[in-house]
Coordinates of C-alpha atoms and ligand atoms in Angstrom, one line a residue:
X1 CA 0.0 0.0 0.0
X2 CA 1.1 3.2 -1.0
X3 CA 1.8 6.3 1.9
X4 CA 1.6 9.8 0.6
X5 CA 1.5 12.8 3.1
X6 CA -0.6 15.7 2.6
X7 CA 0.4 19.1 4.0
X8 CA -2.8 21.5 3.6
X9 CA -4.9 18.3 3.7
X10 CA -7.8 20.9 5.1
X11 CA -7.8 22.7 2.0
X12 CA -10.2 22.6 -0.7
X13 CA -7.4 20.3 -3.2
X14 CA -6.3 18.8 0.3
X15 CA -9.5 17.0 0.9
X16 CA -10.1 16.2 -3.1
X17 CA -6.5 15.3 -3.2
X18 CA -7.0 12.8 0.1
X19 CA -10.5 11.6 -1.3
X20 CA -8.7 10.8 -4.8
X21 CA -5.5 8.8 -3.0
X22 CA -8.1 7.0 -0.8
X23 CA -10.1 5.8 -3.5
X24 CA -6.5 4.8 -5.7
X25 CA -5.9 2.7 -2.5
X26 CA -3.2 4.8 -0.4
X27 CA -2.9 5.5 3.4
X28 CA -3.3 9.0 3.5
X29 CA -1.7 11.2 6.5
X30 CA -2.7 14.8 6.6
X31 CA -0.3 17.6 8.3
X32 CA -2.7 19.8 10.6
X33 CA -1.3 23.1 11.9
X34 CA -2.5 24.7 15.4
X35 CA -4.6 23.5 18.6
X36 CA -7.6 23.1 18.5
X37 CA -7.7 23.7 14.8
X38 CA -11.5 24.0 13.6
X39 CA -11.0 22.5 10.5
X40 CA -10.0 19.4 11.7
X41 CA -13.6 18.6 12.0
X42 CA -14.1 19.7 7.9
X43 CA -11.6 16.9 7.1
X44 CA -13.1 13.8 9.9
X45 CA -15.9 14.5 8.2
X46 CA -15.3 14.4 4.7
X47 CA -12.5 12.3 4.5
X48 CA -12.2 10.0 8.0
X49 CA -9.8 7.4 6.7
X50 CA -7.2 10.5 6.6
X51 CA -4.7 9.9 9.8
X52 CA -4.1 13.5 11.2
X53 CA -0.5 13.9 12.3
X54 CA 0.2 17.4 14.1
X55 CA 2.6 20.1 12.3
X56 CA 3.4 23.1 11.0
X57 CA 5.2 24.7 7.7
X58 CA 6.8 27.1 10.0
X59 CA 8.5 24.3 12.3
X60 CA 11.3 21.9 10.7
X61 CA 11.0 19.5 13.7
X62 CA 7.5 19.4 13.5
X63 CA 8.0 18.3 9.4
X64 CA 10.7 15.4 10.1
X65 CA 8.3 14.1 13.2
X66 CA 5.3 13.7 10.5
X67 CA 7.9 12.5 7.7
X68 CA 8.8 9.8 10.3
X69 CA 5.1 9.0 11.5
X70 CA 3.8 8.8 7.8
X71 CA 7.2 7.6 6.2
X72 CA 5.4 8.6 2.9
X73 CA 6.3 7.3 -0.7
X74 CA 4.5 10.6 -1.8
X75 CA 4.6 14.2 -0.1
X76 CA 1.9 16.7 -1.6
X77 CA 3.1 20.7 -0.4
X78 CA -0.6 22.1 -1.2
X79 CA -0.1 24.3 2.1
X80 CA 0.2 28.1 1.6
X81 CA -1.2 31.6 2.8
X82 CA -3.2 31.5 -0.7
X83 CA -5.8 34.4 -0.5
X84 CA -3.8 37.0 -3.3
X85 CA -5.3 40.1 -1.7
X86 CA -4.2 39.0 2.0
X87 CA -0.5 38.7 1.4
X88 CA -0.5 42.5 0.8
X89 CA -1.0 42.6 4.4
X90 CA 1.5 40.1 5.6
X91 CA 3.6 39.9 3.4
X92 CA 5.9 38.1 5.8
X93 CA 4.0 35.6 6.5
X94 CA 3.4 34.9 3.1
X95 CA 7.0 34.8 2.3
X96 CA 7.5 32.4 5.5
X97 CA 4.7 29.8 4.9
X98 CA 4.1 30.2 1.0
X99 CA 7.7 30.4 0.0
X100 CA 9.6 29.2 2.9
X101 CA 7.4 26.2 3.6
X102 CA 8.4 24.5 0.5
X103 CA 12.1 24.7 1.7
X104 CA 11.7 23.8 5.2
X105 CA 9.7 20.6 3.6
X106 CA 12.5 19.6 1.0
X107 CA 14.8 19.9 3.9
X108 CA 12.9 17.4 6.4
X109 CA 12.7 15.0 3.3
X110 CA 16.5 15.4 2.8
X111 CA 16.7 15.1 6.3
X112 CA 14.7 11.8 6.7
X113 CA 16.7 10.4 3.6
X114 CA 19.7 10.7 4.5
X115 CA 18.5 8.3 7.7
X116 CA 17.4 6.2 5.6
X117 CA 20.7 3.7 5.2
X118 CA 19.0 1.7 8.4
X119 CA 16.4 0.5 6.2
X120 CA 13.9 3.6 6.7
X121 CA 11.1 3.2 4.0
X122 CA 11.6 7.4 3.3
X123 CA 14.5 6.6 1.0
X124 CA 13.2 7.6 -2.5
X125 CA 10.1 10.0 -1.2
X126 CA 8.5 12.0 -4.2
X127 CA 7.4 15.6 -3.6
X128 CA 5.0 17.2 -5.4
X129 CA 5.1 21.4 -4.7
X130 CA 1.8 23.4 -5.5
X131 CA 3.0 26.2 -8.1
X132 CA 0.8 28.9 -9.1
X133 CA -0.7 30.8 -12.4
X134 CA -0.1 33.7 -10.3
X135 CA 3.8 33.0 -10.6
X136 CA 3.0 34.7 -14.4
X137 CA 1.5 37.5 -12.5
X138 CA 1.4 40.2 -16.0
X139 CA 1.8 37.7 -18.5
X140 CA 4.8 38.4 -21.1
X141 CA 2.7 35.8 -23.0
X142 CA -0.6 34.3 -23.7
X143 CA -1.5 31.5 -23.6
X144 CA 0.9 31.1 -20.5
X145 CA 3.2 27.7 -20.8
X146 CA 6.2 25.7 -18.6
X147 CA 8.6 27.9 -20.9
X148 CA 7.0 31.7 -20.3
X149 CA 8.6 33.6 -18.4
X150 CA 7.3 34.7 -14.9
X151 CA 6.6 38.0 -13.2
X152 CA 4.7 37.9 -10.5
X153 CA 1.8 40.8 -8.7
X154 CA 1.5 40.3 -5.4
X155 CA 3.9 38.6 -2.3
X156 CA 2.0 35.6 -2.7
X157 CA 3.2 35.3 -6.5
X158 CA 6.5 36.4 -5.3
X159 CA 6.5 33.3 -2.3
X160 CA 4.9 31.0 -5.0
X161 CA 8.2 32.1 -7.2
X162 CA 10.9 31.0 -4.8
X163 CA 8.9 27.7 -3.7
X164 CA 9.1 27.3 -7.4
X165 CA 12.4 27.4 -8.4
X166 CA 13.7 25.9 -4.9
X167 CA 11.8 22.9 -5.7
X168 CA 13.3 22.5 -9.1
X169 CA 17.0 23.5 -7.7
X170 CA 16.5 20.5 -5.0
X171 CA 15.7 18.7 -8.0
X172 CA 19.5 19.6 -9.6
X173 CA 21.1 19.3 -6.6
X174 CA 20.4 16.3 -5.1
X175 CA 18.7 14.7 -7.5
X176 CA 14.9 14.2 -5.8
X177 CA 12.1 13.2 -7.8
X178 CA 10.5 16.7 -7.8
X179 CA 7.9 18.0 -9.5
X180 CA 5.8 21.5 -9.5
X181 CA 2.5 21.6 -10.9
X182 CA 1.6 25.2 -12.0
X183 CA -1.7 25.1 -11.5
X184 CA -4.5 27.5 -12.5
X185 CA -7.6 28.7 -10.5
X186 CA -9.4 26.5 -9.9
X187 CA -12.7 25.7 -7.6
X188 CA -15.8 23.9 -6.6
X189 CA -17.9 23.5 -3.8
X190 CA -15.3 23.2 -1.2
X191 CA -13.4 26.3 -2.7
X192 CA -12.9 29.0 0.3
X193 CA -15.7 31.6 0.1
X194 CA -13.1 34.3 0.1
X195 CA -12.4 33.2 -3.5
X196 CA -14.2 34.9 -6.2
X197 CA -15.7 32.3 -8.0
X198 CA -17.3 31.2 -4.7
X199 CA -17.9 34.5 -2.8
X200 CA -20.4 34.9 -6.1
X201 CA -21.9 31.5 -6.1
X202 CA -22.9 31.5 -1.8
X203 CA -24.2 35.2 -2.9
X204 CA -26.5 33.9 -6.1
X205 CA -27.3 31.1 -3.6
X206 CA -28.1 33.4 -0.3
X207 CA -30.2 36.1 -3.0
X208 CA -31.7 34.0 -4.2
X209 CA -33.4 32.5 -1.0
X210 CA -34.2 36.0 0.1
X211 CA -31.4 36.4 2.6
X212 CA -29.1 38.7 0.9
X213 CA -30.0 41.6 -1.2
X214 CA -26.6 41.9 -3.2
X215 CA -23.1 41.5 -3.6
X216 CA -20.0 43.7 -3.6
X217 CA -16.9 43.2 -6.0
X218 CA -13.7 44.6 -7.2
X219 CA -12.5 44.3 -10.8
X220 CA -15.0 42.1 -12.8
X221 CA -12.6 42.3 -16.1
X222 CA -10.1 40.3 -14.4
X223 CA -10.1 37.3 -16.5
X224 CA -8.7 33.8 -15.1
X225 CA -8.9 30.3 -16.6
X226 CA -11.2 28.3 -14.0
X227 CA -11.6 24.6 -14.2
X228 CA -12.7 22.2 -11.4
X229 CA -10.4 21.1 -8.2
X230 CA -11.7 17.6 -8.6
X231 CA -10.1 17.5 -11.9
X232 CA -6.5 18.9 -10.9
X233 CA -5.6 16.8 -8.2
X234 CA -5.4 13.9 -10.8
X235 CA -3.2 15.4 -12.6
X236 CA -1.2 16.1 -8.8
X237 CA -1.2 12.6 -8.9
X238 CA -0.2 11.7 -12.3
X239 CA 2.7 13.9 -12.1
X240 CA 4.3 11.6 -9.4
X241 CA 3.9 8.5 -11.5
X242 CA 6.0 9.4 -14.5
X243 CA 9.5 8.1 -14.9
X244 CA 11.4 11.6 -14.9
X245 CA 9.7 14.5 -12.4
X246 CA 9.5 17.3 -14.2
X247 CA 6.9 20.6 -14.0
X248 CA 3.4 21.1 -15.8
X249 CA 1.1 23.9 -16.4
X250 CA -2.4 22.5 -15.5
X251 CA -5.5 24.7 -16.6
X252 CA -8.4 24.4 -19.2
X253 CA -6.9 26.8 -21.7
X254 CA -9.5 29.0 -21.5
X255 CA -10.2 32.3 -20.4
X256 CA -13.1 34.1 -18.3
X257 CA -13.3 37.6 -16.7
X258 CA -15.4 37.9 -13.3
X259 CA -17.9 39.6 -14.7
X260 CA -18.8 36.1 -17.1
X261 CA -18.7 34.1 -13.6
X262 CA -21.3 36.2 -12.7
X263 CA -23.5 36.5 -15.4
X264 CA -23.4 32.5 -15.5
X265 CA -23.9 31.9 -12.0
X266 CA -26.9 34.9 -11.4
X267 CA -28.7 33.3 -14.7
X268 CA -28.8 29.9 -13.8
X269 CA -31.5 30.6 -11.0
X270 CA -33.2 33.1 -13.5
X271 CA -31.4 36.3 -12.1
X272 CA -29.7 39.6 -13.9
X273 CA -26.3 40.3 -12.2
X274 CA -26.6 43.8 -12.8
X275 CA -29.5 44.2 -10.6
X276 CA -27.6 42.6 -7.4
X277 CA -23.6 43.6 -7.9
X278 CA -21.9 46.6 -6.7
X279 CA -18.2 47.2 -7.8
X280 CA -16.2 48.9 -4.7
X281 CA -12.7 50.6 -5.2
X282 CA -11.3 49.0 -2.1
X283 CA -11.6 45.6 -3.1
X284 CA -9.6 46.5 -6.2
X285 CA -5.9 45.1 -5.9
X286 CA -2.6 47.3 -5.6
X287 CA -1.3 45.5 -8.4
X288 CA -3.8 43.1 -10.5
X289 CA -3.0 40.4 -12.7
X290 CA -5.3 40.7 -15.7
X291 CA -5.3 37.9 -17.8
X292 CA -4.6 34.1 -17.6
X293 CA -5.0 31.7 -19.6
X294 CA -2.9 28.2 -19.6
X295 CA -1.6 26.2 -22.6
X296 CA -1.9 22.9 -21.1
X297 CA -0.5 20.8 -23.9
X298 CA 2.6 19.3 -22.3
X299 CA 0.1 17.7 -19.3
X300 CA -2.3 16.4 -21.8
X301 CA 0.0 15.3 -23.8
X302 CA 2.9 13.5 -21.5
X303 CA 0.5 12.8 -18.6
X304 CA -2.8 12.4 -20.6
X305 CA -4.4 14.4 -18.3
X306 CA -8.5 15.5 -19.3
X307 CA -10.6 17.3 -17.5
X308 CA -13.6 16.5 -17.4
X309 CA -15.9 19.7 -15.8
X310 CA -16.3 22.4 -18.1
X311 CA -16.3 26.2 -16.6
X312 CA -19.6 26.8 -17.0
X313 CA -20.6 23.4 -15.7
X314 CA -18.3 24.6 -12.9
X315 CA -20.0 27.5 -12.1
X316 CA -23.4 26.1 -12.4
X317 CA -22.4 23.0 -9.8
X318 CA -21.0 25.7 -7.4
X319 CA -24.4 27.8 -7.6
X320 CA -26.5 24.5 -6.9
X321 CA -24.6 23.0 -4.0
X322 CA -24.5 26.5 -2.7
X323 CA -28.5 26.7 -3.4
X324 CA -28.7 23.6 -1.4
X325 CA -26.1 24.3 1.8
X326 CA -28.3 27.6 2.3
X327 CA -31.5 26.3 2.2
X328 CA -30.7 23.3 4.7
X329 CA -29.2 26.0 7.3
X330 CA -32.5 27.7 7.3
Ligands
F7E1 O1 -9.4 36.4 -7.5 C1 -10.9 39.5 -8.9 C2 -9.6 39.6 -8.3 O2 -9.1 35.8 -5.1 C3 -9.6 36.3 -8.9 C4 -5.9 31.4 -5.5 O3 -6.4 30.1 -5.4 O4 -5.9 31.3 -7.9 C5 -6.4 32.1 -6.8 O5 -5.9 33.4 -6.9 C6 -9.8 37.6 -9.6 C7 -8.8 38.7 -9.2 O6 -8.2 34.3 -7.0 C8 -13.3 40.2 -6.2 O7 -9.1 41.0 -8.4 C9 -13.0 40.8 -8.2 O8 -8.4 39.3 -10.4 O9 -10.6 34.4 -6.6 P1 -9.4 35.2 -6.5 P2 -6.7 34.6 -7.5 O10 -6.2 35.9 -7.0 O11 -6.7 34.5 -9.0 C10 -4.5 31.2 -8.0 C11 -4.1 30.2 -9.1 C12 -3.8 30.8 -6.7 O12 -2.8 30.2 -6.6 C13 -4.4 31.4 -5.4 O13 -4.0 30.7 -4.3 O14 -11.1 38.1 -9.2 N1 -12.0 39.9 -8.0 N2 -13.8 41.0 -7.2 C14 -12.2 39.5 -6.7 N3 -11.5 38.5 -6.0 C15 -12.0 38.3 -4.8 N4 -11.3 37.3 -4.0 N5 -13.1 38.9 -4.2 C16 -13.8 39.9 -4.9 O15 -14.7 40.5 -4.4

């Protein structure tokens, strides 16, 4: 049986990611930060045959003690400070968690490997490290491939960045099977409602029902390529199962702007989004990224990767599970 270790396993491509392994037939160990952490509830819930082991991105000891408890063939870094707009205001932590995280994990696994002459089943652990679209940040190209070059908006871009390249230099150095998936938005109904794509859908949902009256939001010509989570974290996994490790843009190749999320989500329960959304200035960013769009070729291609949810099927599944959470709270 296969062991792979999930940091951010309380995440929305976490608990997809854990649900996907389980079902493949692996022991899956989650990394849970904090006492008393609330969302260790989200994850007994959803996934219970995930084993919770106690740590943090921010503490090396606490990333060899899991290594050692899980002693994982596969270690998914999905953990990060990923709201954009947040790591304007801590920028620090951003940097520590998003882009230092990474390291501290490589380190624990080089760590735990080089233990491993006594027999320790770590020797030969794969690491898979969540890249980002927002890495591109304004896009010297479109559509945006492995090969474009990155320039990144925000500190989260800029932590993504370093996890990015660190990953791929541990990869040179000591020759680790290491792989980065730069992965585009992507979302569903366990996406974060601080998220655009679900901060609309819960709002269509809660208007709907007669318990809110509108929704407020920033720049609605932003245009990102949204597929489905559920989709992605295959191609986390396939990415692990390929002879060489190597990196892989993952995104429909496809591009939307807020305001089409909105128009799609509002009409599917017979609603015009103009009547319900208010643009504010101060949800605007101090530095936006305004279009991306992925040219996913190489991970169809090599990995045979296909998702199968389109965007606008997207959208519409978000609106109805949301329909259905706010009615059953009532
Ligand atoms: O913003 C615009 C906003 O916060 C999308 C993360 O998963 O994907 C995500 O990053 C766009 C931006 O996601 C609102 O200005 C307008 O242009 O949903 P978002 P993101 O910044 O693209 C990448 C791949 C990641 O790696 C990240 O971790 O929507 N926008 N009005 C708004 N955004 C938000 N959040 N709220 C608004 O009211």
């Amino acid at each position: 049986m296969k062991r792979a270790l999930i940091t951010g396993v309380t995440g929305q491509d976490g608990r997809h990611l854990s649900e996907y392994l389980l079902e493949q037939g692996y022991q899956v160990f989650g990394l849970l930060r904090g006492q008393h952490n609330p969302k260790r509830a989200i994850v007994e819930r959803e996934v219970p045959d995930v084993r919770i082991l106690e740590g943090d991105l921010t503490d090396q000891t606490s990333l060899i003690g899991a290594l050692q408890g899980a002693q994982p063939d596969e270690v998914y870094n999905l953990a990060a400070m990923s709201f954009v707009a947040l790591s304007w205001n801590q920028p620090e932590l951003t940097g520590n968690v998003t882009g230092l995280g990474a390291l501290r994990m490589l380190e624990a696994i080089r760590n735990v490997q080089g233990s491993s002459v006594s027999g320790h089943r770590a020797a030969g652990i794969k690491f898979y490290q969540a890249s980002s679209s927002e890495m591109f940040g304004r896009a010297h190209e479109v559509p945006q491939s492995e090969r474009t070059l990155f320039h990144p908006r925000s500190p989260y871009g800029v932590a993504k960045v370093f996890a990015h390249h660190i990953t791929i230099n541990y990869r040179e150095s000591y020759g680790m099977f290491a792989c980065c998936g730069i992965l585009f938005n992507h979302g569903g109904p366990r996406r974060g409602p601080e998220f655009v794509e679900r901060k609309i859908s819960r709002a269509v949902a809660r208007i709907k029902l007669g318990l809110d009256k509108g929704l407020t939001l920033g720049n609605m010509e932003a245009k990102r390529d949204w597929g489905y989570a559920g989709d992605y974290v295959k191609a986390m996994h396939l990415m692990l199962q390929q002879d060489q490790p190597d990196d892989y843009v993952v995104g429909m190749g496809q591009s939307h702007s807020v305001r089409e999320v909105a128009e799609i989500a509002f009409s599917h329960v017979g609603l015009d989004w103009r009547e319900h959304v208010e643009i504010s200035p101060s949800l605007f960013r101090p530095a936006e990224v305004d279009l991306l769009e992925a040219d996913p070729t190489k991970a169809r291609t090599v990995l045979g990767w296909v998702p199968e949810v389109s965007f606008e099927d997207l959208v519409r599944m978000m609106v109805d599970a949301d329909l259905e959470k706010e009615s059953s709270r009532q």
